[in-house]
CSV table of C-alpha atoms (C1' of nucleotides) in Angstrom, one decimal:
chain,number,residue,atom,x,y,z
Y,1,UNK,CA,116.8,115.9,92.1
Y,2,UNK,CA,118.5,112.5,92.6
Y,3,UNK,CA,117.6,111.1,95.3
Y,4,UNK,CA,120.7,109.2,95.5
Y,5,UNK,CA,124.4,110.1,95.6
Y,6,UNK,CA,124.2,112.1,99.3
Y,7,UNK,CA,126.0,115.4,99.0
Y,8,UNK,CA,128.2,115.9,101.8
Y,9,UNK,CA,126.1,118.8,103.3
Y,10,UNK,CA,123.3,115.8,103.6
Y,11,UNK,CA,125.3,113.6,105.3
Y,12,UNK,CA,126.5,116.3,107.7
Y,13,UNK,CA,122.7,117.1,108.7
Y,14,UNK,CA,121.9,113.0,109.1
Y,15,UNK,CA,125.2,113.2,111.7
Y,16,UNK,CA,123.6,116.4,113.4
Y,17,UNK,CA,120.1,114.8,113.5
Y,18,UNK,CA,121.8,111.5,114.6
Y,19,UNK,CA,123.3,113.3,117.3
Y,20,UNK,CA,120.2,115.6,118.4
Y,21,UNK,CA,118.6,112.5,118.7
Y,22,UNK,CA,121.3,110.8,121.2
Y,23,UNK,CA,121.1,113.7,123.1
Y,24,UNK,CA,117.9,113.9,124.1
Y,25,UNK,CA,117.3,110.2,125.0
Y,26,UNK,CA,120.0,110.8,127.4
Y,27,UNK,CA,117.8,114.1,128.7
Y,28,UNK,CA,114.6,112.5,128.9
Y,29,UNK,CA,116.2,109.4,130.6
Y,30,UNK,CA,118.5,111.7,133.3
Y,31,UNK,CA,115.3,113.1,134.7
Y,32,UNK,CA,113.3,109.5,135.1
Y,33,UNK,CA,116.5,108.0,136.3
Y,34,UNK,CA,116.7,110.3,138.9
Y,35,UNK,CA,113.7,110.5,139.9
Y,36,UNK,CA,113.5,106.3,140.3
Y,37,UNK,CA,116.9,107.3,142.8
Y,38,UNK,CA,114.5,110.0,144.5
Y,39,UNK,CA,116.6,113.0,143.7
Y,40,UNK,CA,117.3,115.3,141.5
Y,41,UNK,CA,119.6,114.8,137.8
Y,42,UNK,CA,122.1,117.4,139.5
Y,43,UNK,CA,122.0,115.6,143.3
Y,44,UNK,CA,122.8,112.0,141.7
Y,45,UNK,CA,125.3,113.3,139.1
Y,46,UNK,CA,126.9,114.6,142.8
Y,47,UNK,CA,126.8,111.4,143.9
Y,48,UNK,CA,127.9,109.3,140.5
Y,49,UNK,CA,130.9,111.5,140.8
Y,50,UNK,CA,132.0,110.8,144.5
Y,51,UNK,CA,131.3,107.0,144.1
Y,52,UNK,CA,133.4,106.7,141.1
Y,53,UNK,CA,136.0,108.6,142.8
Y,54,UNK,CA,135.7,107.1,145.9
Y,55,UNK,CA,135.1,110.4,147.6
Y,56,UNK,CA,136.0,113.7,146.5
Y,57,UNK,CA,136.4,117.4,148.2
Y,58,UNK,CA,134.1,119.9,146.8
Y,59,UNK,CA,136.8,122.1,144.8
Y,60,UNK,CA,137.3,118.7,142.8
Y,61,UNK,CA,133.7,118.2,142.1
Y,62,UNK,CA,133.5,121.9,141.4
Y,63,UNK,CA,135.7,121.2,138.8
Y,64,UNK,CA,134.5,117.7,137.6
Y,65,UNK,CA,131.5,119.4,137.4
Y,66,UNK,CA,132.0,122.8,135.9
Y,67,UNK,CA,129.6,124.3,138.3
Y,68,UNK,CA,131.0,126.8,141.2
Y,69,UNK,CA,131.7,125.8,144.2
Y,70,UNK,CA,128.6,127.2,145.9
Y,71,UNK,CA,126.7,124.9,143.9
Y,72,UNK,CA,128.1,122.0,145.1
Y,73,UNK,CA,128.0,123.0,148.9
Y,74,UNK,CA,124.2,123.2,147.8
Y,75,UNK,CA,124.0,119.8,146.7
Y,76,UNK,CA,126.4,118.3,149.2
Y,77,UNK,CA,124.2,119.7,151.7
Y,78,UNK,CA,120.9,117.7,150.2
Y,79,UNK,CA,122.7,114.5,150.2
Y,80,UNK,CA,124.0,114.7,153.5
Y,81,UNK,CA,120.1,115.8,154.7
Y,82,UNK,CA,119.5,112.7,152.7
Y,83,UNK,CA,122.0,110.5,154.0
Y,84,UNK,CA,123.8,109.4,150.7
Y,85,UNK,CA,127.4,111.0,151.6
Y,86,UNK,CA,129.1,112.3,154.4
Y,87,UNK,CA,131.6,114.9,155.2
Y,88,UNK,CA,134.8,114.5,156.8
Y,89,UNK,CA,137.3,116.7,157.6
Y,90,UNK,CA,141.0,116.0,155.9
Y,91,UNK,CA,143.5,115.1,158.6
Y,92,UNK,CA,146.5,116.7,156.5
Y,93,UNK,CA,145.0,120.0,155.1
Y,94,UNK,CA,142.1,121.2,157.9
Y,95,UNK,CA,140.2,123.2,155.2
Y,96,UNK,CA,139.7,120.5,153.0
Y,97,UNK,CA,136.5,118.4,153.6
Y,98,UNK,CA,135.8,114.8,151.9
Y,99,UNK,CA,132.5,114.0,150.5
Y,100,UNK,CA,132.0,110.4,151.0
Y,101,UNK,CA,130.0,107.8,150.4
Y,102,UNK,CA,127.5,106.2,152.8
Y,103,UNK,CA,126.3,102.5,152.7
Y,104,UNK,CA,122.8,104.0,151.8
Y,105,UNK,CA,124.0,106.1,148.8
Y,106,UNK,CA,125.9,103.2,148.2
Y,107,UNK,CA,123.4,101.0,147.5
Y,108,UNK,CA,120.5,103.3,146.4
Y,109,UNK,CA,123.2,104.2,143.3
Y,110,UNK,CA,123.4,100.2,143.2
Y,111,UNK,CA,119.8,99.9,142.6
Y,112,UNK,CA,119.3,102.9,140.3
Y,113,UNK,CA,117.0,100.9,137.4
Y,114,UNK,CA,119.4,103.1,134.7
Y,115,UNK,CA,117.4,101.9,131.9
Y,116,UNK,CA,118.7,104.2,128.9
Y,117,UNK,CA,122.3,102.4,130.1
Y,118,UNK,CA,120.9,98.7,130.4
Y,119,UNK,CA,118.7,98.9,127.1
Y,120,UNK,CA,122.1,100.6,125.2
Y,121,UNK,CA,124.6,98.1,127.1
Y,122,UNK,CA,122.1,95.3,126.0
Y,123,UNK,CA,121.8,96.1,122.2
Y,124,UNK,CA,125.5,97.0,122.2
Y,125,UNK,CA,126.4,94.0,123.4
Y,126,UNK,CA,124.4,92.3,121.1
Y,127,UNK,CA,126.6,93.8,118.4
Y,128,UNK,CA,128.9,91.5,116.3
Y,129,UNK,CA,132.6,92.4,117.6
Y,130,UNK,CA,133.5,94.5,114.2
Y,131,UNK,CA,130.5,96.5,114.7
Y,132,UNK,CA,131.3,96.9,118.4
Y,133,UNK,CA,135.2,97.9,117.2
Y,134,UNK,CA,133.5,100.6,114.6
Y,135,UNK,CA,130.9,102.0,116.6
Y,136,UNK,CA,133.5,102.7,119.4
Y,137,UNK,CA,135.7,104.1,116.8
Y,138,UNK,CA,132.9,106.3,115.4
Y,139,UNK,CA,131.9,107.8,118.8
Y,140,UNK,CA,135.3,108.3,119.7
Y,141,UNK,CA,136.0,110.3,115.9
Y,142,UNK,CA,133.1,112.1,116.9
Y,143,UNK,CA,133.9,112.8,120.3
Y,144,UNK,CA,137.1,113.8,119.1
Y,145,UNK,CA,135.6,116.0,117.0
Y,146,UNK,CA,133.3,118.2,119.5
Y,147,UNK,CA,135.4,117.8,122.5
Y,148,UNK,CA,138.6,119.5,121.6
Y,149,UNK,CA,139.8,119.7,125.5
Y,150,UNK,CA,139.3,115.9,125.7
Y,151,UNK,CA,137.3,116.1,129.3
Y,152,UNK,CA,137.6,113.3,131.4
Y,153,UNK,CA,134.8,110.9,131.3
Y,154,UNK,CA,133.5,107.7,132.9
Y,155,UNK,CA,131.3,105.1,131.6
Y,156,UNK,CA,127.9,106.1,133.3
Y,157,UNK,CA,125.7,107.8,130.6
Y,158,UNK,CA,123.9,111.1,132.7
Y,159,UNK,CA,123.7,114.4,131.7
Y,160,UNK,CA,124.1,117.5,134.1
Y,161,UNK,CA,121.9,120.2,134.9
Y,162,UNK,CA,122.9,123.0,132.5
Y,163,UNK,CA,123.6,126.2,134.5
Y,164,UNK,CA,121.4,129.2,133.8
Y,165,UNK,CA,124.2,131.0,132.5
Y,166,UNK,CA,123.3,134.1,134.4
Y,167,UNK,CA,123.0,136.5,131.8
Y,168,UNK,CA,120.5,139.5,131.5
Y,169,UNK,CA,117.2,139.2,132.1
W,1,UNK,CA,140.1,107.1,137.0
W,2,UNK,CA,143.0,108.2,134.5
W,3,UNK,CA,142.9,108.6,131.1
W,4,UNK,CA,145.2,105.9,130.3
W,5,UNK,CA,144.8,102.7,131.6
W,6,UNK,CA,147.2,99.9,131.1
W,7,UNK,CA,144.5,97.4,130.8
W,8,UNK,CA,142.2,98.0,127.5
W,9,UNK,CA,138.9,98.6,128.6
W,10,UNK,CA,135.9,96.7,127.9
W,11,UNK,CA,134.4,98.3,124.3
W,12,UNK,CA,131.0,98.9,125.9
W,13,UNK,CA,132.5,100.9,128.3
W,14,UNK,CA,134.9,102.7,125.6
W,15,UNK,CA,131.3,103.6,123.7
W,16,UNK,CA,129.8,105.3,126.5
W,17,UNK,CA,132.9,107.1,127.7
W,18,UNK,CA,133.1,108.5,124.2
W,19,UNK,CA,129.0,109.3,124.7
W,20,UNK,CA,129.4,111.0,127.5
W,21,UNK,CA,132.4,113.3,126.0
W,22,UNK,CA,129.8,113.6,123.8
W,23,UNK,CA,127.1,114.5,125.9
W,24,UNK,CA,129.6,117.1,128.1
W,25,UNK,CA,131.0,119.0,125.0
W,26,UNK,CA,127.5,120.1,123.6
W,27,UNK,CA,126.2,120.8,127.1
W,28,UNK,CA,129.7,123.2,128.3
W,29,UNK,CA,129.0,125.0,124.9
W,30,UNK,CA,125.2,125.1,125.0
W,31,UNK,CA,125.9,127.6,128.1
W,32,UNK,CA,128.5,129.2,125.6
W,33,UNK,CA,126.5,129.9,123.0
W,34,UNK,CA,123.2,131.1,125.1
W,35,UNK,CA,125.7,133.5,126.4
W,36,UNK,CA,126.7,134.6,123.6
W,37,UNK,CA,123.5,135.3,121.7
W,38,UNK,CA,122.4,137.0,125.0
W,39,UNK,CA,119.8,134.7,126.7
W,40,UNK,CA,120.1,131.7,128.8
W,41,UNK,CA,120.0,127.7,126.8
W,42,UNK,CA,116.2,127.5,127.6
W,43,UNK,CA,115.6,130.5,126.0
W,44,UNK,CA,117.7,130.3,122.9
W,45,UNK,CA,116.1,126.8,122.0
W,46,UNK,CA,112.9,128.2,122.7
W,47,UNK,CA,113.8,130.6,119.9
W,48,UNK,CA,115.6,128.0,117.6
W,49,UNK,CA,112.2,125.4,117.9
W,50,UNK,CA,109.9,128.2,116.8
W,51,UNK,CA,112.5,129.0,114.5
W,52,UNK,CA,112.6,126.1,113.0
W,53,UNK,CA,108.8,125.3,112.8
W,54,UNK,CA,108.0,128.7,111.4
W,55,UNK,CA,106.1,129.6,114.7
W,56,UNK,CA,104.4,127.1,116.6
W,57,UNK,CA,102.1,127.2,120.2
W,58,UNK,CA,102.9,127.1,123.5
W,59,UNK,CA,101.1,123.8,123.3
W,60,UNK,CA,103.3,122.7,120.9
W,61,UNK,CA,106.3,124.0,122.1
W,62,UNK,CA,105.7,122.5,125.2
W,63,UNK,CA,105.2,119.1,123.7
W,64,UNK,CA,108.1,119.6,121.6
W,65,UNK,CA,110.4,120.2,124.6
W,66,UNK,CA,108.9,118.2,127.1
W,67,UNK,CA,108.2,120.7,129.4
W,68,UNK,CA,104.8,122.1,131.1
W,69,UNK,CA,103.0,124.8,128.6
W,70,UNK,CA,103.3,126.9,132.2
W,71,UNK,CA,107.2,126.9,131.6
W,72,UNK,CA,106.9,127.7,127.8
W,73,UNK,CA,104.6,130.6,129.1
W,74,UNK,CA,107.3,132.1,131.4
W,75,UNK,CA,110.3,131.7,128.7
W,76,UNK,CA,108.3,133.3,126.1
W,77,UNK,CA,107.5,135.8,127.9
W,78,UNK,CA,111.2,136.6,128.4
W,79,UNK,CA,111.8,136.1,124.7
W,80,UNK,CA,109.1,138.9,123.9
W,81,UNK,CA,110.3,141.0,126.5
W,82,UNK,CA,113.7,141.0,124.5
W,83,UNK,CA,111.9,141.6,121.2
W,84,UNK,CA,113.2,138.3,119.6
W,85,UNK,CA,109.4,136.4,119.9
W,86,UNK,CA,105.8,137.9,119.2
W,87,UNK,CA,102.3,136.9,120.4
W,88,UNK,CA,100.1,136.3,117.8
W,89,UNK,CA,96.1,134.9,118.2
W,90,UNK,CA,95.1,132.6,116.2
W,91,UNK,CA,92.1,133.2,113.7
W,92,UNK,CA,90.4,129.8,113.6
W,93,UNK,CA,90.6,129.2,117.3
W,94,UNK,CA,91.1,132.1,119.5
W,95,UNK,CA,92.0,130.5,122.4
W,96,UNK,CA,95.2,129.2,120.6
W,97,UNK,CA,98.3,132.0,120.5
W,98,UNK,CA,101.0,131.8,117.6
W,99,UNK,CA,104.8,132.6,118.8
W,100,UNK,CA,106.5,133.9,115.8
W,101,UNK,CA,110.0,135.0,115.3
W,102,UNK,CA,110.5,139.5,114.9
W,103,UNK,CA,113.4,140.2,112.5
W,104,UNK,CA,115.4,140.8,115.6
W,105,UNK,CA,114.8,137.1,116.9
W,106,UNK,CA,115.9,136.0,113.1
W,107,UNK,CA,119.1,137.8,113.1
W,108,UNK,CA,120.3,136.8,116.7
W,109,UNK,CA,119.8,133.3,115.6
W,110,UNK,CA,121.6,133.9,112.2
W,111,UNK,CA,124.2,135.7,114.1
W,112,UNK,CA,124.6,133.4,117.1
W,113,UNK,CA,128.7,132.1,117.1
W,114,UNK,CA,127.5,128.4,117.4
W,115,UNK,CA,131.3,127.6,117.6
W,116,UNK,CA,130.5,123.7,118.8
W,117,UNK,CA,128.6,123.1,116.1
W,118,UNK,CA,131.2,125.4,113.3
W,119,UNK,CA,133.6,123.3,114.6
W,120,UNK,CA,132.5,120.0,114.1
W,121,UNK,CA,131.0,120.8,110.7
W,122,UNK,CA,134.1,121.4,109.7
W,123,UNK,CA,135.8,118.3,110.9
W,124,UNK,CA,132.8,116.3,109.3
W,125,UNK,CA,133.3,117.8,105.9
W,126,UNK,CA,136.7,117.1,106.1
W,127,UNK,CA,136.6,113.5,106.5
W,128,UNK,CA,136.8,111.1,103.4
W,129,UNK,CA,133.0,110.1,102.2
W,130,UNK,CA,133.4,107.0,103.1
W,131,UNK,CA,134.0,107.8,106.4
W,132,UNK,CA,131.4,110.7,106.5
W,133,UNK,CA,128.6,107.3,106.1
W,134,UNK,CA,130.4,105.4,108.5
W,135,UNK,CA,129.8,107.5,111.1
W,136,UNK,CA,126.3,108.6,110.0
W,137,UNK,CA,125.6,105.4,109.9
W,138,UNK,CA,127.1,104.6,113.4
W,139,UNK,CA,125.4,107.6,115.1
W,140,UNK,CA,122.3,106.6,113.5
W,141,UNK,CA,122.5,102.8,114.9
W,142,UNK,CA,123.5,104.3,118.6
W,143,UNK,CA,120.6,106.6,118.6
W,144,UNK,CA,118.5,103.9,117.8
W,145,UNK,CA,119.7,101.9,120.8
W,146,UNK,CA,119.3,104.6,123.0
W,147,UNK,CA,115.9,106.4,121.4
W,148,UNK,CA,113.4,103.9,121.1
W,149,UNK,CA,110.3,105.7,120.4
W,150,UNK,CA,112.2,107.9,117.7
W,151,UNK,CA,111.9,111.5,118.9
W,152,UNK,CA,111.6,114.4,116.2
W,153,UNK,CA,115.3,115.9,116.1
W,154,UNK,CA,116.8,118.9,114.0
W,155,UNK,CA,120.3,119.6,112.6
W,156,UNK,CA,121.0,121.8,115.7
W,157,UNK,CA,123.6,121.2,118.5
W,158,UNK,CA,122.1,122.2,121.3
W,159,UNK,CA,121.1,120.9,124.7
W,160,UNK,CA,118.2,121.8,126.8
W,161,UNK,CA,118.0,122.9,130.5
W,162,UNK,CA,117.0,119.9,132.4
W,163,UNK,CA,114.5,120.4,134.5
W,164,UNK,CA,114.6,120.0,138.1
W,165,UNK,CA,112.4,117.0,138.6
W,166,UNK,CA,110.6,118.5,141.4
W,167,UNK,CA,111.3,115.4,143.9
W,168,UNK,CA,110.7,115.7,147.9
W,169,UNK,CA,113.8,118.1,149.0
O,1,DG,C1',154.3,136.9,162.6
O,2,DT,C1',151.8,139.2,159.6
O,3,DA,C1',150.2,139.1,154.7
O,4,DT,C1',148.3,136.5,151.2
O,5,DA,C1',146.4,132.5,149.2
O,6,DT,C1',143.2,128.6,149.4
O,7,DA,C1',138.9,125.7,150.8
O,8,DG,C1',134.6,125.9,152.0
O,9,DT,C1',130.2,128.0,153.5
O,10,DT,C1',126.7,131.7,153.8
O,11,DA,C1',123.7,135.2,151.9
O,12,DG,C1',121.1,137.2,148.3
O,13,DT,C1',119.4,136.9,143.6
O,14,DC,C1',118.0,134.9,139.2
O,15,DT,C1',116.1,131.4,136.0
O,16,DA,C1',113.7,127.2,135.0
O,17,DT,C1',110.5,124.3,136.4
O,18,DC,C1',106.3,122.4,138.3
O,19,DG,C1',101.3,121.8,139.8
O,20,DA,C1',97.0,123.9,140.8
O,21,DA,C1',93.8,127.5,140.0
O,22,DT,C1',91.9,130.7,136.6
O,23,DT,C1',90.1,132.7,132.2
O,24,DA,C1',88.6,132.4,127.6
O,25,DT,C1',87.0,129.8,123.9
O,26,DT,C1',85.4,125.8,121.5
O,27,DT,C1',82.7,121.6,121.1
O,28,DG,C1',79.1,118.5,121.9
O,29,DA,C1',74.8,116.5,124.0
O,30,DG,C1',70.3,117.2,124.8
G,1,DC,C1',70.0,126.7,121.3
G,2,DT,C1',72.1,126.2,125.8
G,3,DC,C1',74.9,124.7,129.1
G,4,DA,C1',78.5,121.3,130.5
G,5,DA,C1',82.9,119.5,129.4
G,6,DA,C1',87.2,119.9,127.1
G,7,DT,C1',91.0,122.6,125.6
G,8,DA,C1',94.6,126.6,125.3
G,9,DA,C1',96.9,129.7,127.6
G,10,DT,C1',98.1,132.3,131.7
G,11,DT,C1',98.8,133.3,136.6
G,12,DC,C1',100.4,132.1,141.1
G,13,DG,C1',103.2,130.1,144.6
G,14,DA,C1',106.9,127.1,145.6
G,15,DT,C1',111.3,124.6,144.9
G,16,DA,C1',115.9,123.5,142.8
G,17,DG,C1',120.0,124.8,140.7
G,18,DA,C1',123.0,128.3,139.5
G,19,DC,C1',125.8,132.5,140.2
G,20,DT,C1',128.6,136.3,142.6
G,21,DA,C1',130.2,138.4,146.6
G,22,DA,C1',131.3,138.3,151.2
G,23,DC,C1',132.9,135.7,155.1
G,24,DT,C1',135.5,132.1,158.1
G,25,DA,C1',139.1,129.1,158.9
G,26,DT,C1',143.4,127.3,157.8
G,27,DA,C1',147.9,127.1,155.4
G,28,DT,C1',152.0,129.0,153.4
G,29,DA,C1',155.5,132.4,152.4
G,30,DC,C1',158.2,136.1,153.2
DNA sequence: GTATATAGTTAGTCTATCGAATTATTTGAG
DNA sequence: CTCAAATAATTCGATAGACTAACTATATAC
């Protein structure tokens, strides 16, 4: 067989193995990320999301989420135990709460050693600007590609806990 | 934050937006696609790693996913209950146990609407070759920066449960 | 003003996961 | 050869995250 001239069924197992690969750094490096915060992947993915959005009520992180809302009263109720957020009541709409930030889950997400994030900002950085401007355009083809919906996302690189799907047994 | 900003955004943070679309589209359909093929994600990539290997041990398995041989234990034991997994001991060393795929786990996997992965296939063999290597190459070059120590991957498109990290409460 | 819709919580159940203890088997040191 | 240590797997008990269904409180609409 030549070893040269890739078919493009090759090529499309290198991009599947490339990506297999991406994902599981970002697994691996969830867990120990969280753990360094002290909690759980789901509890500071909770907490990423109200910070970003500078509070949230649970129906929105529900949604941000994709988990039901019964999750989230779950893990709102941790970090509150915890002290990282804090619920307040809306003043317009008395059924709606706000999950907020407090100064310690501010700064315990400050101090959050995300090293998969520091190592990848680091080398990317590194990066001669065209290759910067081509990776970016890469990841977004591919994201493109998978993510026909086009989610919203924000630039901190944690996965969530995967639901157990509830199926059977 | 919006989807459009007025203000370009800093590349690095364009590359790890696009990651994390990345990183939610494969996790939304890993739940799909466990659903679909009638078990929950842990226990389809139970089935798709001893797939792959051609039967492996719990050890293994365990290594392979980075979880405790105790969990492997539990989700194989759900796989055999559904007749997609056997128990086999091993000759040489009879302490060691062989999971090995029945004809009904074979078929499942064969049969499993991996619609994520269809999809994107698809849209990879689509593309011109040239740009089928630029992104292979791309991909490649990010999961370097993010996987260090090179982790064994597979042409599959799934993501793993991630475990719960057991930290205080 | 009552009916209906919406936001959130509570209760009950399941799966995944862990660590520690247990069992069976192999290996190795005398 | 024998017995202690190492190894493979399982069992046990506990915890976290997830779901659905039922419930409470508030808002809106007719």
């Amino acid at each position: 067989m030549p070893a040269m001239t890739a078919k493009p069924r090759d090529r499309t197992d290198e991009s599947l193995i490339a990506l297999r690969r991406i994902l599981r750094a970002t697994e691996l490096y969830a867990r120990d990320l969280a753990q360094a915060a002290g909690m759980t992947p789901a509890q500071l993915r909770v907490l990423q999301v109200v910070d970003e959005k500078g509070g949230a009520t649970p129906k929105a992180l529900a949604n941000q989420m994709s988990v039901s809302q019964a999750t989230v009263t779950a893990l709102v109720d941790k970090l509150v135990a915890r002290g990282m957020v804090e619920r307040r009541s809306s003043e317009q709409d008395r059924r709606q709460i706000n999950v907020v930030m407090t100064a310690l889950g501010e700064s315990t997400l400050e101090h959050a050693p995300d090293a998969l994030q520091q190592r990848y900002v680091r080398a990317f950085e590194d990066l001669a600007d065209w290759e910067q401007a081509q990776l970016v355009s890469s990841l977004e083809r591919v994201a493109d590609m998978l993510d026909a919906k086009r989610l919203d996302a924000s630039p901190v690189l944690t996965t969530g806990e995967l639901p157990s799907a509830n199926v059977s047994e």
